[in-house]
Amino acid sequence: MKFNIRTVVVDLSQDSLIQNNQQHPKDIVSDIVKRYGATQALKNVSFQKATKMRKSRLKKKQEKEEINGLIDTIVRYVKTNDKYTQLTSILLKSYLYYMHDDDVYNHNCDEDDLNHHNEQNTIPSSPIVVLPRTEAGRPYIILNQIESTTPASSINNHPKSLVRKLLHTLKRKDKQKDTDETSEEALTLPFNISHQYPFVVLSYIHCDDLLSNLSSISSRDDMPLIGMDVVTFDERNPNIFKTTKEFIQVFRESFTSREWSKIMGNNELDENTNLTRNDDQMLREFYLRWAMKEAYSKALGLGLSLDFSSFESQLIGFDVAKDTQITDDSKSKSSELFDYILHRNHNGEHVIHFPSYTIHHTDYGKVDKINWEFHFMPIYNDNVGPHTTSCNVNIDPVGCICVCVGTADPNQVTAEFTSSFMSVQDLCDFHAHEENLVKEISVKL
């Protein structure tokens, strides 16, 4: 199975719409939401039908309540950075929704609205889509809801047609009874979103990549899973923690003994294997290992509800040798993951890829049958703005994106990793139907 992981990064510290705006944060949020409007992605009807239903039955007062509800969701955060992070996260998810349905993006107005825009010679904007969430709190996009009048046999590059063909093919291949759109078994788009100020990141697998792998997807259970976490290498808060070890120790119960030995630079399983780490090394190792935990649990759709100490992931080619079976008494390698990633990144690799074993200690040491891959993308930030590789060996990354992808296919291969950088202004322009917004960097692995 070969597919392209697509990642969009927003760096709020470099965002001119936010950083150069003298308005109060609440006013900035309010202006953006009111300018484009807001609508919910309903669970039981298509987005296009839901929009038409609202146009016909909702009064101005009700529309205003929906907009104010989204504004309140964003501005309820106390810290300014959290307000902007939440706004960006919602805009990114709305952007992803429209990316998979050209019909909704291009024709979301009724006839009266279109006539008004034609008279004014303006382009209708697309309202901000608020996605539903699972019981575990994960936002999702049900591909079953995306409609098209295009025949299923027709193949073209429009997202709506690709989705239609994917659904048609899976329905034909699935021997079980068709699932209802509102059930948990409904087909959902593989994507994940994460943030740690100043970065807000979206990773997803586009439906055209799923179509190219139809020979490996025999049912909904074969759909790839994706989870992602972004971390910044922030120092400890000296007002709360006296030392770096004191800060990291708070998270001790979330790691296995083997993982903890890698973070601290010693081996609790073997007293003869020790490595002295300074505070920066320990902190970076902790953040990377924590990002692996988060990305894996989010790929399962569980997030922090999964006991982090109940499993561990071993990177093949770094933590364990290739073709080595993991065992409970295997020795922990003492080299630093950050240095290894940085070395390969400075040699021109935008994304560092590892296959892995995942072992669940609560299930009698059983190795996960799903094939998992981890992808690390360091983020730099200097005078030229955010980027994913640095030719200057004297510049260290300010953070790192960790993407975890899993499939049931034993021959899983991730062919490309496509990254792009957007701003809040870019996302606003997208909803306003401005063109030429996203410049992608295709990275072959």
Coordinates of C-alpha atoms in Angstrom, one line a residue:
M1 CA 0.0 0.0 0.0
K2 CA 1.5 3.3 -1.1
F3 CA 0.0 6.7 -0.3
N4 CA 0.9 10.3 0.3
I5 CA 0.7 11.8 3.8
R6 CA -0.3 15.5 3.3
T7 CA 0.6 17.9 6.1
V8 CA -0.3 21.6 6.5
V9 CA 1.5 23.7 9.0
V10 CA 0.4 27.1 10.4
D11 CA 2.9 29.1 12.4
L12 CA 1.0 31.7 14.4
S13 CA 4.2 33.5 15.5
Q14 CA 4.8 34.5 11.9
D15 CA 1.2 35.2 11.0
S16 CA 0.8 38.8 10.0
L17 CA -3.0 38.8 10.3
I18 CA -2.6 38.1 14.0
Q19 CA 0.7 39.6 15.0
N20 CA 0.3 42.9 13.2
N21 CA -3.4 43.4 14.1
Q22 CA -4.1 46.0 16.8
Q23 CA -7.6 44.7 17.5
H24 CA -8.5 42.8 20.6
P25 CA -8.3 39.0 20.0
K26 CA -12.0 38.6 20.6
D27 CA -12.7 41.2 17.9
I28 CA -10.3 39.5 15.4
V29 CA -12.1 36.1 16.0
S30 CA -15.5 37.7 15.8
D31 CA -14.7 39.6 12.5
I32 CA -13.5 36.4 10.8
V33 CA -16.4 34.2 11.9
K34 CA -19.0 36.8 11.0
R35 CA -17.5 37.5 7.6
Y36 CA -17.8 33.9 6.4
G37 CA -20.5 32.5 8.7
A38 CA -20.6 29.1 10.3
T39 CA -22.5 25.9 9.8
Q40 CA -22.5 22.4 11.3
A41 CA -21.5 19.3 9.4
L42 CA -24.5 17.2 10.4
K43 CA -24.3 13.5 11.1
N44 CA -27.3 12.2 9.3
V45 CA -27.6 14.3 6.1
S46 CA -25.2 15.5 3.5
F47 CA -23.6 18.9 4.0
Q48 CA -25.2 20.1 0.8
K49 CA -28.7 19.1 1.9
A50 CA -28.1 20.6 5.3
T51 CA -27.1 23.9 3.8
K52 CA -30.2 24.0 1.7
M53 CA -32.4 23.1 4.7
R54 CA -30.9 25.9 6.7
K55 CA -31.4 28.4 3.8
S56 CA -35.1 27.5 3.7
R57 CA -36.0 27.3 7.4
L58 CA -33.6 29.3 9.5
K59 CA -34.3 32.9 10.3
K60 CA -31.7 35.6 10.7
K61 CA -31.8 35.3 14.4
Q62 CA -31.1 31.6 14.3
E63 CA -28.2 32.1 11.9
K64 CA -26.8 34.7 14.2
E65 CA -27.0 32.3 17.1
E66 CA -25.0 29.7 15.2
I67 CA -22.3 32.2 14.4
N68 CA -22.2 33.5 18.0
G69 CA -22.0 29.9 19.2
L70 CA -18.8 29.3 17.2
I71 CA -17.4 32.6 18.4
D72 CA -18.0 31.6 22.1
T73 CA -16.4 28.3 21.5
I74 CA -13.2 30.1 20.5
V75 CA -13.0 33.1 22.8
R76 CA -13.9 31.1 26.0
Y77 CA -10.2 30.3 26.3
V78 CA -8.5 32.6 28.8
K79 CA -5.1 32.9 27.1
T80 CA -4.8 34.8 23.8
N81 CA -2.6 32.1 22.2
D82 CA -5.2 29.5 23.0
K83 CA -7.9 31.6 21.3
Y84 CA -5.8 31.9 18.1
T85 CA -4.9 28.2 18.2
Q86 CA -8.6 27.2 18.4
L87 CA -9.5 29.5 15.6
T88 CA -6.8 28.1 13.4
S89 CA -7.7 24.5 14.2
I90 CA -11.3 25.1 13.2
L91 CA -10.3 26.9 10.0
L92 CA -8.0 24.0 9.0
K93 CA -10.7 21.4 9.6
S94 CA -13.1 23.4 7.5
Y95 CA -10.5 23.7 4.8
L96 CA -10.1 20.0 4.8
Y97 CA -13.8 19.4 4.5
Y98 CA -14.1 21.6 1.4
M99 CA -11.0 20.0 -0.1
H100 CA -13.1 16.8 -0.5
D101 CA -16.2 18.3 -2.0
D102 CA -16.0 20.7 -4.9
D103 CA -19.7 20.9 -5.2
V104 CA -20.2 22.3 -1.7
Y105 CA -17.2 24.6 -2.0
N106 CA -18.3 26.1 -5.3
H107 CA -22.1 26.0 -4.9
N108 CA -23.0 26.7 -1.3
C109 CA -25.4 29.6 -2.0
D110 CA -29.0 29.4 -3.1
E111 CA -30.3 31.2 -6.2
D112 CA -31.1 34.5 -4.4
D113 CA -27.6 34.7 -3.0
L114 CA -26.0 33.9 -6.4
N115 CA -28.1 36.6 -8.0
H116 CA -27.0 39.1 -5.4
H117 CA -23.3 38.2 -5.9
N118 CA -23.7 38.5 -9.7
E119 CA -25.1 41.9 -9.3
Q120 CA -22.3 43.0 -7.0
N121 CA -19.7 41.2 -9.1
T122 CA -18.5 39.4 -6.0
I123 CA -17.7 35.7 -5.3
P124 CA -19.8 34.0 -2.6
S125 CA -17.7 32.9 0.4
S126 CA -17.9 29.5 2.0
P127 CA -19.1 29.3 5.6
I128 CA -16.8 27.8 8.2
V129 CA -17.7 24.1 8.7
V130 CA -17.7 22.9 12.3
L131 CA -17.1 19.1 12.4
P132 CA -18.9 16.6 14.6
R133 CA -16.9 14.6 17.2
T134 CA -16.8 11.0 18.4
E135 CA -17.4 10.1 22.0
A136 CA -13.6 10.2 22.6
G137 CA -13.7 13.8 21.3
R138 CA -12.1 13.2 17.9
P139 CA -13.4 15.3 15.0
Y140 CA -14.3 13.4 11.9
I141 CA -15.5 13.7 8.3
I142 CA -17.9 11.0 7.0
L143 CA -17.1 10.4 3.4
N144 CA -20.6 8.8 3.0
Q145 CA -22.1 12.3 3.4
I146 CA -20.3 13.8 0.4
E147 CA -22.7 13.6 -2.5
S148 CA -22.2 13.8 -6.2
T149 CA -24.4 13.5 -9.3
T150 CA -21.5 12.1 -11.2
P151 CA -21.9 8.5 -12.1
A152 CA -19.8 6.1 -10.0
S153 CA -18.1 4.8 -13.2
S154 CA -16.8 8.2 -14.1
I155 CA -13.3 8.9 -13.0
N156 CA -11.8 12.4 -12.9
N157 CA -9.7 14.5 -10.6
H158 CA -12.6 16.2 -8.8
P159 CA -12.7 15.2 -5.1
K160 CA -16.4 14.6 -5.2
S161 CA -16.0 12.0 -8.0
L162 CA -13.1 10.3 -6.2
V163 CA -15.1 10.0 -3.0
R164 CA -18.1 8.6 -5.0
K165 CA -16.0 6.0 -6.7
L166 CA -14.3 5.0 -3.4
L167 CA -17.6 4.5 -1.7
H168 CA -19.0 2.6 -4.7
T169 CA -16.0 0.3 -4.8
L170 CA -16.1 -0.5 -1.1
K171 CA -19.8 -1.1 -1.1
R172 CA -19.3 -3.6 -3.9
K173 CA -16.4 -5.3 -2.2
D174 CA -17.8 -5.4 1.3
K175 CA -19.7 -8.7 1.8
Q176 CA -21.3 -7.5 5.0
K177 CA -24.5 -5.5 5.3
D178 CA -24.2 -1.9 4.3
T179 CA -23.6 0.4 7.3
D180 CA -25.7 3.4 8.1
E181 CA -24.1 6.8 7.6
T182 CA -24.5 7.7 11.2
S183 CA -23.0 4.5 12.6
E184 CA -19.5 4.2 13.9
E185 CA -18.7 1.9 11.0
A186 CA -19.3 4.7 8.5
L187 CA -16.3 5.5 6.2
T188 CA -14.4 8.4 7.5
L189 CA -11.5 10.4 6.1
P190 CA -8.1 9.6 7.7
F191 CA -6.9 12.8 9.2
N192 CA -5.6 14.3 12.4
I193 CA -4.9 17.7 13.8
S194 CA -2.6 18.8 16.6
H195 CA -1.3 22.1 18.1
Q196 CA 1.3 23.4 20.4
Y197 CA 1.8 27.2 20.2
P198 CA 2.8 28.6 17.8
F199 CA 2.2 25.6 15.5
V200 CA -1.2 24.2 14.4
V201 CA -0.8 21.2 12.1
L202 CA -3.1 19.1 10.0
S203 CA -2.1 15.7 8.5
Y204 CA -4.4 13.7 6.2
I205 CA -4.5 11.1 3.5
H206 CA -6.5 12.3 0.5
C207 CA -9.2 10.1 -1.0
D208 CA -7.3 9.9 -4.4
D209 CA -4.5 8.1 -2.5
L210 CA -7.1 5.7 -1.1
L211 CA -8.4 5.0 -4.6
S212 CA -4.9 4.2 -5.9
N213 CA -4.8 1.5 -3.2
L214 CA -8.1 -0.2 -3.8
S215 CA -6.5 -3.5 -4.4
S216 CA -5.3 -3.5 -0.8
I217 CA -8.5 -2.2 0.7
S218 CA -11.1 -5.0 0.7
S219 CA -13.3 -3.4 3.5
R220 CA -13.5 -0.5 5.8
D221 CA -11.2 -2.3 8.3
D222 CA -8.4 -2.0 5.8
M223 CA -8.6 1.8 5.7
P224 CA -5.3 3.4 6.9
L225 CA -5.2 4.9 10.4
I226 CA -3.4 8.2 11.0
G227 CA -2.4 10.1 14.2
M228 CA -0.2 13.1 14.6
D229 CA 1.3 15.2 17.3
V230 CA 3.4 18.4 17.2
V231 CA 5.8 19.4 20.0
T232 CA 8.0 22.4 20.6
F233 CA 11.1 22.0 22.5
D234 CA 10.1 24.4 25.3
E235 CA 12.2 24.7 28.5
R236 CA 10.6 23.9 31.8
N237 CA 8.8 26.7 33.7
P238 CA 11.3 27.7 36.4
N239 CA 8.5 29.1 38.6
I240 CA 7.0 25.6 38.9
F241 CA 9.9 23.2 38.5
K242 CA 13.4 23.7 39.9
T243 CA 15.1 21.3 37.5
T244 CA 14.4 19.6 34.2
K245 CA 14.4 16.2 35.8
E246 CA 11.7 17.4 38.2
F247 CA 9.5 18.5 35.3
I248 CA 10.0 15.2 33.3
Q249 CA 9.4 13.1 36.4
V250 CA 5.8 14.2 36.4
F251 CA 5.2 12.0 33.4
R252 CA 7.1 9.0 34.6
E253 CA 4.0 6.8 34.9
S254 CA 3.1 7.3 31.3
F255 CA 6.2 5.5 30.1
T256 CA 7.5 1.9 30.3
S257 CA 10.9 1.2 32.0
R258 CA 12.5 0.8 28.6
E259 CA 11.1 4.1 27.3
W260 CA 12.1 5.9 30.4
S261 CA 15.7 4.7 30.2
K262 CA 15.9 6.2 26.7
I263 CA 14.6 9.6 28.0
M264 CA 16.9 9.7 31.1
G265 CA 20.0 8.3 29.4
N266 CA 20.3 5.3 31.7
N267 CA 19.0 1.7 31.5
E268 CA 16.8 0.5 34.3
L269 CA 16.9 -2.9 32.8
D270 CA 20.7 -3.0 32.7
E271 CA 22.8 -1.1 35.2
N272 CA 25.9 -1.5 33.1
T273 CA 24.4 0.5 30.2
N274 CA 24.4 4.2 31.0
L275 CA 24.7 7.5 29.1
T276 CA 25.0 10.9 30.6
R277 CA 22.4 13.3 29.2
N278 CA 22.3 17.1 29.8
D279 CA 19.0 18.9 30.4
D280 CA 18.5 19.8 26.8
Q281 CA 19.0 16.2 25.6
M282 CA 16.6 14.8 28.2
L283 CA 14.0 17.4 27.3
R284 CA 14.2 16.8 23.6
E285 CA 14.1 13.0 24.0
F286 CA 11.1 13.3 26.3
Y287 CA 9.2 15.5 23.8
L288 CA 9.9 13.1 20.9
R289 CA 8.9 10.0 22.9
W290 CA 5.8 11.7 24.1
A291 CA 4.9 12.7 20.6
M292 CA 5.1 9.1 19.6
K293 CA 2.7 8.1 22.3
E294 CA 0.2 10.8 21.4
A295 CA 0.4 10.1 17.6
Y296 CA -0.2 6.4 18.1
S297 CA -3.1 6.8 20.5
K298 CA -4.7 9.4 18.3
A299 CA -4.4 7.1 15.3
L300 CA -6.5 4.6 17.3
G301 CA -9.0 7.4 17.9
L302 CA -8.5 7.2 21.7
G303 CA -6.1 10.0 22.5
L304 CA -5.4 10.5 26.2
S305 CA -8.1 8.0 27.2
L306 CA -5.5 5.2 26.3
D307 CA -3.2 4.3 29.2
F308 CA 0.2 5.4 27.8
S309 CA 2.1 3.0 30.0
S310 CA 0.3 0.0 28.6
F311 CA 2.2 0.1 25.3
E312 CA 5.4 1.1 23.7
S313 CA 6.6 1.6 20.2
Q314 CA 10.1 0.5 19.1
L315 CA 11.6 2.2 16.0
I316 CA 13.1 -0.4 13.7
G317 CA 16.6 0.6 12.7
F318 CA 17.1 2.7 15.8
D319 CA 15.6 1.2 18.9
V320 CA 15.8 -2.3 17.6
A321 CA 17.7 -3.8 14.6
K322 CA 15.9 -4.6 11.5
D323 CA 14.1 -8.0 11.5
T324 CA 14.5 -8.2 15.3
Q325 CA 11.6 -9.5 17.3
I326 CA 10.9 -7.4 20.3
T327 CA 10.9 -9.1 23.7
D328 CA 10.3 -7.9 27.3
D329 CA 14.0 -8.4 28.2
S330 CA 15.5 -6.7 25.1
K331 CA 18.1 -4.1 25.9
S332 CA 17.4 -0.4 25.3
K333 CA 19.7 1.4 22.9
S334 CA 21.2 4.5 24.5
S335 CA 21.8 6.9 21.6
E336 CA 19.7 10.0 21.3
L337 CA 16.8 10.0 18.9
F338 CA 16.9 13.8 18.4
D339 CA 20.6 13.7 17.2
Y340 CA 19.8 10.9 14.8
I341 CA 16.9 12.8 13.3
L342 CA 18.8 16.0 13.2
H343 CA 21.8 14.3 11.4
R344 CA 19.6 12.9 8.7
N345 CA 17.7 16.2 8.4
H346 CA 20.8 18.2 7.9
N347 CA 21.8 15.8 5.2
G348 CA 18.7 16.8 3.2
E349 CA 15.9 14.6 4.5
H350 CA 12.8 16.6 5.2
V351 CA 11.0 13.7 6.9
I352 CA 12.7 10.8 8.7
H353 CA 10.8 7.6 8.4
F354 CA 10.8 4.5 10.7
P355 CA 8.8 1.3 10.6
S356 CA 8.1 0.1 14.1
Y357 CA 6.9 -2.6 16.4
T358 CA 4.2 -1.8 18.9
I359 CA 3.9 -4.0 22.0
H360 CA 1.0 -4.0 24.4
H361 CA 2.0 -5.0 27.9
T362 CA -1.5 -5.4 29.2
D363 CA -2.1 -8.1 26.5
Y364 CA 0.6 -10.5 27.6
G365 CA 3.3 -8.8 25.5
K366 CA 1.4 -9.1 22.3
V367 CA 2.9 -7.3 19.3
D368 CA 0.3 -5.2 17.5
K369 CA -0.8 -6.9 14.2
I370 CA -1.2 -3.5 12.5
N371 CA 1.9 -2.3 10.7
W372 CA 2.8 1.1 12.1
E373 CA 5.2 3.7 10.7
F374 CA 6.4 6.9 12.4
H375 CA 7.5 10.0 10.4
F376 CA 9.4 12.8 12.1
M377 CA 9.4 16.2 10.5
P378 CA 11.6 18.8 12.3
I379 CA 10.4 22.4 12.1
Y380 CA 12.8 25.4 11.9
N381 CA 11.9 29.0 12.3
D382 CA 14.3 31.9 11.4
N383 CA 14.1 35.1 9.5
V384 CA 12.8 33.3 6.4
G385 CA 9.8 31.9 8.2
P386 CA 9.0 28.2 9.1
H387 CA 10.6 25.4 7.0
T388 CA 11.3 21.7 7.3
T389 CA 15.0 21.4 6.7
S390 CA 18.1 23.5 7.4
C391 CA 21.4 23.5 5.5
N392 CA 22.9 25.4 8.5
V393 CA 24.1 22.8 11.0
N394 CA 24.3 25.6 13.6
I395 CA 20.5 26.0 13.7
D396 CA 18.5 23.5 15.7
P397 CA 14.8 22.9 15.1
V398 CA 12.3 24.6 17.4
G399 CA 9.9 21.7 17.3
C400 CA 9.0 18.4 15.5
I401 CA 5.9 16.8 13.9
C402 CA 5.4 13.1 14.5
V403 CA 3.0 11.3 12.3
C404 CA 1.9 7.7 13.0
V405 CA 0.3 5.7 10.2
G406 CA -1.0 2.2 10.5
T407 CA -2.5 -0.3 8.0
A408 CA -3.3 -4.0 8.0
D409 CA -1.2 -4.4 4.8
P410 CA 2.1 -6.2 5.5
N411 CA 3.6 -4.5 2.5
Q412 CA 2.8 -1.0 3.6
V413 CA 5.0 1.7 2.1
T414 CA 4.5 5.4 2.4
A415 CA 5.6 6.8 -0.9
E416 CA 5.6 10.6 -0.3
F417 CA 5.2 13.1 2.4
T418 CA 3.8 16.4 1.2
S419 CA 4.2 19.5 3.4
S420 CA 2.8 23.0 3.0
F421 CA 2.8 26.1 5.1
M422 CA -0.3 28.3 5.3
S423 CA -1.3 31.4 7.4
V424 CA -4.6 32.3 9.0
Q425 CA -4.9 34.8 6.1
D426 CA -4.5 32.0 3.6
L427 CA -7.3 30.0 5.3
C428 CA -9.5 33.1 5.3
D429 CA -8.8 33.7 1.6
F430 CA -9.6 30.0 0.8
H431 CA -13.0 30.5 2.3
A432 CA -13.4 33.6 0.3
H433 CA -12.5 31.7 -2.9
E434 CA -9.1 33.3 -3.5
E435 CA -6.8 31.3 -5.7
N436 CA -3.2 30.1 -5.7
L437 CA -3.0 29.7 -1.9
V438 CA -1.1 26.5 -1.1
K439 CA 2.4 25.7 -2.3
E440 CA 3.2 22.1 -1.5
I441 CA 6.6 20.5 -1.1
S442 CA 6.5 16.9 -2.3
V443 CA 9.1 14.8 -0.4
K444 CA 9.8 11.3 -1.6
L445 CA 10.7 8.9 1.2

